[in-house]
Amino acid sequence: MKLDNATARKITRDGLLSVLLYIAPIVLMFASFQIFGYRPWEGANEFPFKAPAFIENVFKNLSSWGLPVIVLVLGVIEFAAGLYENKWTKNERTLDIVCFIVPKLVIRPFVAYFGLKFLPVVLPDAKNILDWVPFWWAFLIIAVADDLTQYWYHRLHHQLPWLWRFHRTHHSAPYMGMAMASRQNVIYTLFFSQTYLTVALTYLGLGYAALFVKVIKSFITTGAHSSIPWDKPFYEKKWLQPIGWVLERLISTPATHHAHHADTSDDGVGYYKGNFGNMFFLWDIIFGTGIITRKYPTSYGIKHYHEEEWYAQFMWPIFKSKKEGSELSQNGPMVGDAVPNEETVTLKPDTTVAVA
C-alpha cells in the first residue's frame, strides 16, 4: 500500500506550517519582553507564578496516583451503567488493563529514572537553564510543542500504512470508554513523545509548567474517550451553545473524538481518517483534518477486526497473532486504517466540515 501523491503533498505542506506553529509562542514571548522591557533571564522576574501549596499538592498527586484513581472510578461507573454494552470480553478486558498498568508502572518510571540520569551526562550545564521562563509562557510553549507533536505522531500512524499496525490496538475495541485513552501497542507507547519531553523539560527547569500541561491534557484526553457524553448539554442548551462552539473547536470532546473511533465513515458522523487532535482539536481545524457533527457514532472499532489475542495486540511485532488473515499474524496483510473492500482499499481524502 503506497501513500498517494495528494496525501504526501498535504503532509509536507502541513509540516511546514507546523514549524511556524511551534515557534509562534516563543516569538510572542520574546516580543512581549521587548514591548514591556522585561528581562527575566537577568533575574528580574516581575511576574512569578506559584500556586497555593494545596493546589500544587493536588496537581502532584494527580500526576502520580490521583489521575489513575479517577480514571478507574469513572471506568467503574461506565461499566456499572452498561456503557460497554457487554462487549468487554475477557480478551478485551485483559488488553485494556495491561495497557493501563504497564505504561504507568513500568515504561514511564523507567524513562523518567534513566532520563534524569542520562541528561546530566550529555548536558551537564543545561540543568535548570530555562527556569527563568515565566510560568504562563512556559505553559503555552509546552502545551503547543507537546500536543502538536502528538497530533503528528497520531496522524502519521493513520496516513502512513506501514505505521498503522502500531496504532491499530487503540482502534480495535468495539466500544468507547475511559480505558481507551491508554489502550496502545507497547511500541507506540515507547516512542510516544510526552514522557521524554516531560523528563527533559523537568531537567531544564520547566518541570512545574510541564506538570500542569500533563495533568490538564490527561483530563481532556480521558474525557474525550469517555462513553459519557458530557459535551451534549453544550449543543442542546441554547445558552451554552456559544461556549460549545468554541469548546469543540479548541479541545477534543466526546463527539469529535468518538467520530475518530467509528468503524465507518458512511454515516456522515464517523471519521477515522481525521479528528486526530488529542488535547487540542484546533490542529484539525488548522490543517483541515477535522469534522464536527455534534453527533455520536452508533458503532466503533475496525471492520476487519479479528479479535486478536491481547498479547499480540499489545506486543506486535514481538508476538504475532495466530488468527489467520489478521494484520498482526505472521506475514499478515498491510491494509492501513481503511476498510478493505475485497482486494482494494480506498483512502478517503481529508475534508473539513463545520457546523454553524
Coordinates of C-alpha atoms in Angstrom, one line a residue, residues 84-354:
Y84 CA -19.7 -1.0 27.4
E85 CA -22.8 -2.9 26.2
N86 CA -21.5 -6.3 27.2
K87 CA -18.6 -6.0 24.6
W88 CA -15.9 -6.1 27.3
T89 CA -14.9 -9.7 26.8
K90 CA -12.1 -11.4 28.8
N91 CA -9.6 -10.7 26.0
E92 CA -10.6 -7.1 25.6
R93 CA -10.6 -6.6 29.4
T94 CA -7.1 -8.1 29.8
L95 CA -5.8 -5.9 27.0
D96 CA -7.3 -2.7 28.5
I97 CA -5.9 -3.5 32.0
V98 CA -2.4 -4.3 30.7
C99 CA -2.3 -1.2 28.6
F100 CA -3.4 0.9 31.5
I101 CA -0.9 -0.6 34.1
V102 CA 2.3 -1.2 32.2
P103 CA 3.0 2.3 30.9
K104 CA 2.2 3.8 34.3
L105 CA 4.1 1.3 36.4
V106 CA 6.9 0.3 34.1
I107 CA 7.6 2.4 31.0
R108 CA 7.1 6.0 32.4
P109 CA 9.0 5.4 35.7
F110 CA 11.8 3.7 33.7
V111 CA 12.1 6.6 31.2
A112 CA 12.0 9.2 34.0
Y113 CA 14.6 7.5 36.1
F114 CA 17.1 6.8 33.4
G115 CA 16.3 10.0 31.6
L116 CA 17.3 12.1 34.6
K117 CA 20.4 10.0 35.0
F118 CA 21.4 10.4 31.3
L119 CA 20.7 14.1 30.8
P120 CA 23.3 15.3 33.3
V121 CA 25.9 13.2 31.5
V122 CA 25.2 14.6 28.0
L123 CA 24.1 18.1 29.0
P124 CA 25.9 18.8 32.3
D125 CA 25.5 22.6 32.0
A126 CA 21.8 22.6 31.0
K127 CA 20.2 21.8 34.3
N128 CA 17.6 24.5 35.2
I129 CA 18.9 26.6 32.3
L130 CA 15.3 27.6 31.4
D131 CA 13.9 28.2 34.9
W132 CA 13.7 31.9 34.1
V133 CA 10.8 31.4 31.7
P134 CA 7.6 32.8 33.2
F135 CA 5.1 30.1 34.1
W136 CA 2.3 31.0 31.7
W137 CA 4.6 31.4 28.7
A138 CA 6.2 28.1 29.6
F139 CA 2.8 26.5 29.9
L140 CA 1.8 27.8 26.4
I141 CA 5.1 26.8 24.8
I142 CA 5.0 23.3 26.3
A143 CA 1.3 22.8 25.5
V144 CA 1.8 23.6 21.8
A145 CA 5.0 21.6 21.5
D146 CA 3.7 18.6 23.3
D147 CA 0.3 18.4 21.7
L148 CA 1.3 19.4 18.1
T149 CA 4.0 16.7 18.2
Q150 CA 1.4 14.1 19.4
Y151 CA -1.0 15.3 16.7
W152 CA 1.6 14.5 14.0
Y153 CA 2.6 11.2 15.7
H154 CA -1.1 10.2 15.7
R155 CA -1.8 11.4 12.2
L156 CA 1.2 9.7 10.6
H157 CA 0.2 6.4 12.1
H158 CA -3.1 6.7 10.2
Q159 CA -1.7 8.2 6.9
L160 CA 1.4 6.0 6.6
P161 CA 0.1 2.4 6.2
W162 CA 3.3 0.8 7.5
L163 CA 2.8 2.6 10.8
W164 CA -0.9 1.7 11.2
R165 CA -0.3 -1.7 12.9
F166 CA 1.5 0.0 15.8
H167 CA -1.6 2.1 16.4
R168 CA -4.3 -0.4 15.5
T169 CA -4.8 -1.6 19.0
H170 CA -6.2 1.8 20.0
H171 CA -8.9 1.4 17.4
S172 CA -9.8 -2.3 17.7
A173 CA -12.2 -2.1 20.6
P174 CA -15.9 -2.1 19.5
Y175 CA -16.7 0.3 22.4
M176 CA -15.6 3.6 23.9
G177 CA -14.7 4.3 27.4
M178 CA -12.1 5.7 29.8
A179 CA -9.9 2.7 29.3
M180 CA -9.4 3.5 25.6
A181 CA -7.2 6.5 26.4
S182 CA -4.3 4.3 27.3
R183 CA -5.1 1.3 25.0
Q184 CA -2.0 1.2 22.8
N185 CA 0.6 -1.2 21.4
V186 CA 3.7 -1.1 23.6
I187 CA 6.0 0.1 20.7
Y188 CA 3.6 3.0 20.0
T189 CA 3.8 3.9 23.7
L190 CA 7.6 3.6 23.9
F191 CA 8.1 6.2 21.2
F192 CA 5.4 8.5 22.5
S193 CA 6.8 11.9 22.9
Q194 CA 5.2 13.2 26.1
T195 CA 7.1 11.1 28.6
Y196 CA 10.5 12.1 27.1
L197 CA 9.5 15.7 26.8
T198 CA 8.3 15.9 30.4
V199 CA 11.6 14.4 31.6
A200 CA 13.7 16.8 29.5
L201 CA 11.7 19.8 30.5
T202 CA 12.0 19.0 34.2
Y203 CA 15.8 18.8 33.8
L204 CA 15.8 22.1 32.0
G205 CA 13.8 23.8 34.8
L206 CA 10.3 23.8 33.3
G207 CA 9.0 20.9 35.3
Y208 CA 6.3 22.8 37.1
A209 CA 4.7 24.0 33.8
A210 CA 5.2 20.6 32.2
L211 CA 3.3 19.0 35.2
F212 CA 0.3 21.3 34.7
V213 CA 0.2 20.6 31.0
K214 CA 0.4 16.8 31.6
V215 CA -2.4 16.8 34.1
I216 CA -4.8 19.1 32.1
K217 CA -4.1 17.1 28.9
S218 CA -4.8 13.9 30.7
F219 CA -8.2 15.2 31.9
I220 CA -9.1 16.3 28.3
T221 CA -8.0 13.2 26.5
T222 CA -9.6 10.9 29.1
G223 CA -12.8 12.8 28.9
A224 CA -12.8 12.7 25.1
H225 CA -12.6 8.9 25.1
S226 CA -15.3 8.5 27.8
S227 CA -18.6 6.9 26.9
I228 CA -20.3 9.6 29.0
P229 CA -21.4 12.4 26.5
W230 CA -20.5 15.3 28.8
D231 CA -20.4 17.7 25.9
K232 CA -24.0 17.1 24.9
P233 CA -25.5 20.0 27.0
F234 CA -23.3 22.4 25.2
Y235 CA -25.1 21.5 21.9
E236 CA -28.6 21.2 23.2
K237 CA -29.0 24.1 25.7
K238 CA -29.2 27.4 23.8
W239 CA -27.4 29.5 26.4
L240 CA -24.5 27.1 26.3
Q241 CA -24.2 26.8 22.6
P242 CA -21.7 29.8 22.1
I243 CA -19.4 28.1 24.7
G244 CA -19.9 24.8 22.9
W245 CA -19.0 26.3 19.5
V246 CA -15.6 27.4 20.9
L247 CA -15.1 24.3 23.0
E248 CA -15.5 21.8 20.2
R249 CA -13.0 23.7 18.0
L250 CA -10.5 24.2 20.8
I251 CA -10.2 20.8 22.6
S252 CA -11.2 17.2 21.9
T253 CA -14.7 16.3 23.1
P254 CA -16.6 13.0 23.0
A255 CA -18.4 14.0 19.9
T256 CA -15.3 14.9 17.9
H257 CA -13.1 12.1 19.2
H258 CA -15.7 9.4 19.1
A259 CA -16.1 10.1 15.4
H260 CA -12.4 9.2 15.1
H261 CA -13.1 5.8 16.6
A262 CA -16.1 4.9 14.5
D263 CA -15.9 1.8 12.3
T264 CA -17.3 3.6 9.3
S265 CA -17.5 7.0 7.7
D266 CA -20.5 6.2 5.5
D267 CA -23.0 7.6 8.1
G268 CA -21.6 11.2 7.9
V269 CA -20.7 11.0 11.6
G270 CA -17.7 8.7 11.8
Y271 CA -14.4 10.0 10.6
Y272 CA -11.5 7.7 11.4
K273 CA -9.4 9.4 8.6
G274 CA -9.3 12.6 10.6
N275 CA -10.1 14.2 14.0
F276 CA -6.5 13.4 15.1
G277 CA -6.3 16.0 17.9
N278 CA -5.5 14.8 21.4
M279 CA -5.8 17.8 23.8
F280 CA -6.4 20.4 21.1
F281 CA -8.9 19.8 18.3
L282 CA -7.6 23.2 17.0
W283 CA -4.9 21.3 15.0
D284 CA -7.6 19.6 13.0
I285 CA -9.3 22.9 12.3
I286 CA -6.0 24.5 11.1
F287 CA -4.9 21.5 8.9
G288 CA -8.3 20.7 7.6
T289 CA -8.4 17.2 9.0
G290 CA -11.5 17.7 11.2
I291 CA -15.2 17.0 11.0
I292 CA -17.7 18.4 13.5
T293 CA -21.2 17.0 13.6
R294 CA -22.2 17.2 17.3
K295 CA -23.4 13.6 16.9
Y296 CA -22.0 10.3 18.2
P297 CA -21.3 7.2 16.1
T298 CA -23.5 4.1 16.6
S299 CA -20.7 1.6 16.3
Y300 CA -16.9 1.6 17.0
G301 CA -13.8 -0.3 16.2
I302 CA -12.5 -1.6 12.9
K303 CA -14.4 -3.6 10.4
H304 CA -11.6 -6.0 9.7
Y305 CA -11.0 -6.8 13.4
H306 CA -10.1 -10.4 14.1
E307 CA -10.3 -10.1 17.9
E308 CA -6.6 -10.9 18.1
E309 CA -5.1 -12.2 21.3
W310 CA -4.4 -9.4 23.8
Y311 CA -0.6 -10.2 23.9
A312 CA -0.4 -9.9 20.1
Q313 CA -2.2 -6.5 20.1
F314 CA -0.1 -5.2 23.0
M315 CA 3.3 -6.5 21.8
W316 CA 3.1 -6.8 18.0
P317 CA 5.5 -7.4 16.2
I318 CA 7.4 -9.1 19.1
F319 CA 4.4 -11.5 19.5
K320 CA 2.2 -12.4 16.5
S321 CA -1.4 -13.4 16.3
K322 CA -2.5 -16.9 15.5
K323 CA -5.6 -15.6 13.8
E324 CA -5.4 -16.4 10.1
G325 CA -5.6 -13.3 7.8
S326 CA -5.0 -10.9 10.6
E327 CA -2.8 -7.9 10.1
L328 CA -1.0 -8.9 13.3
S329 CA -0.4 -12.5 12.1
Q330 CA 2.9 -13.9 10.6
N331 CA 3.2 -12.2 7.2
G332 CA -0.2 -10.6 7.7
P333 CA -1.6 -8.1 5.2
M334 CA -0.9 -4.4 5.5
V335 CA -4.2 -2.8 4.9
G336 CA -3.9 0.5 6.7
D337 CA -6.8 2.1 8.6
A338 CA -9.2 2.0 5.7
V339 CA -11.9 -0.7 5.5
P340 CA -10.8 -3.4 3.0
N341 CA -13.2 -3.8 0.0
E342 CA -12.4 -7.2 -1.5
E343 CA -8.8 -6.7 -2.7
T344 CA -8.7 -2.9 -2.8
V345 CA -8.5 -0.2 -0.1
T346 CA -10.0 3.2 -0.7
L347 CA -8.5 6.1 1.1
K348 CA -10.9 8.9 1.9
P349 CA -9.5 12.4 1.3
D350 CA -9.2 14.9 4.1
T351 CA -12.2 17.2 4.4
T352 CA -13.3 19.7 6.9
V353 CA -16.9 20.0 7.9
A354 CA -18.1 22.6 10.4

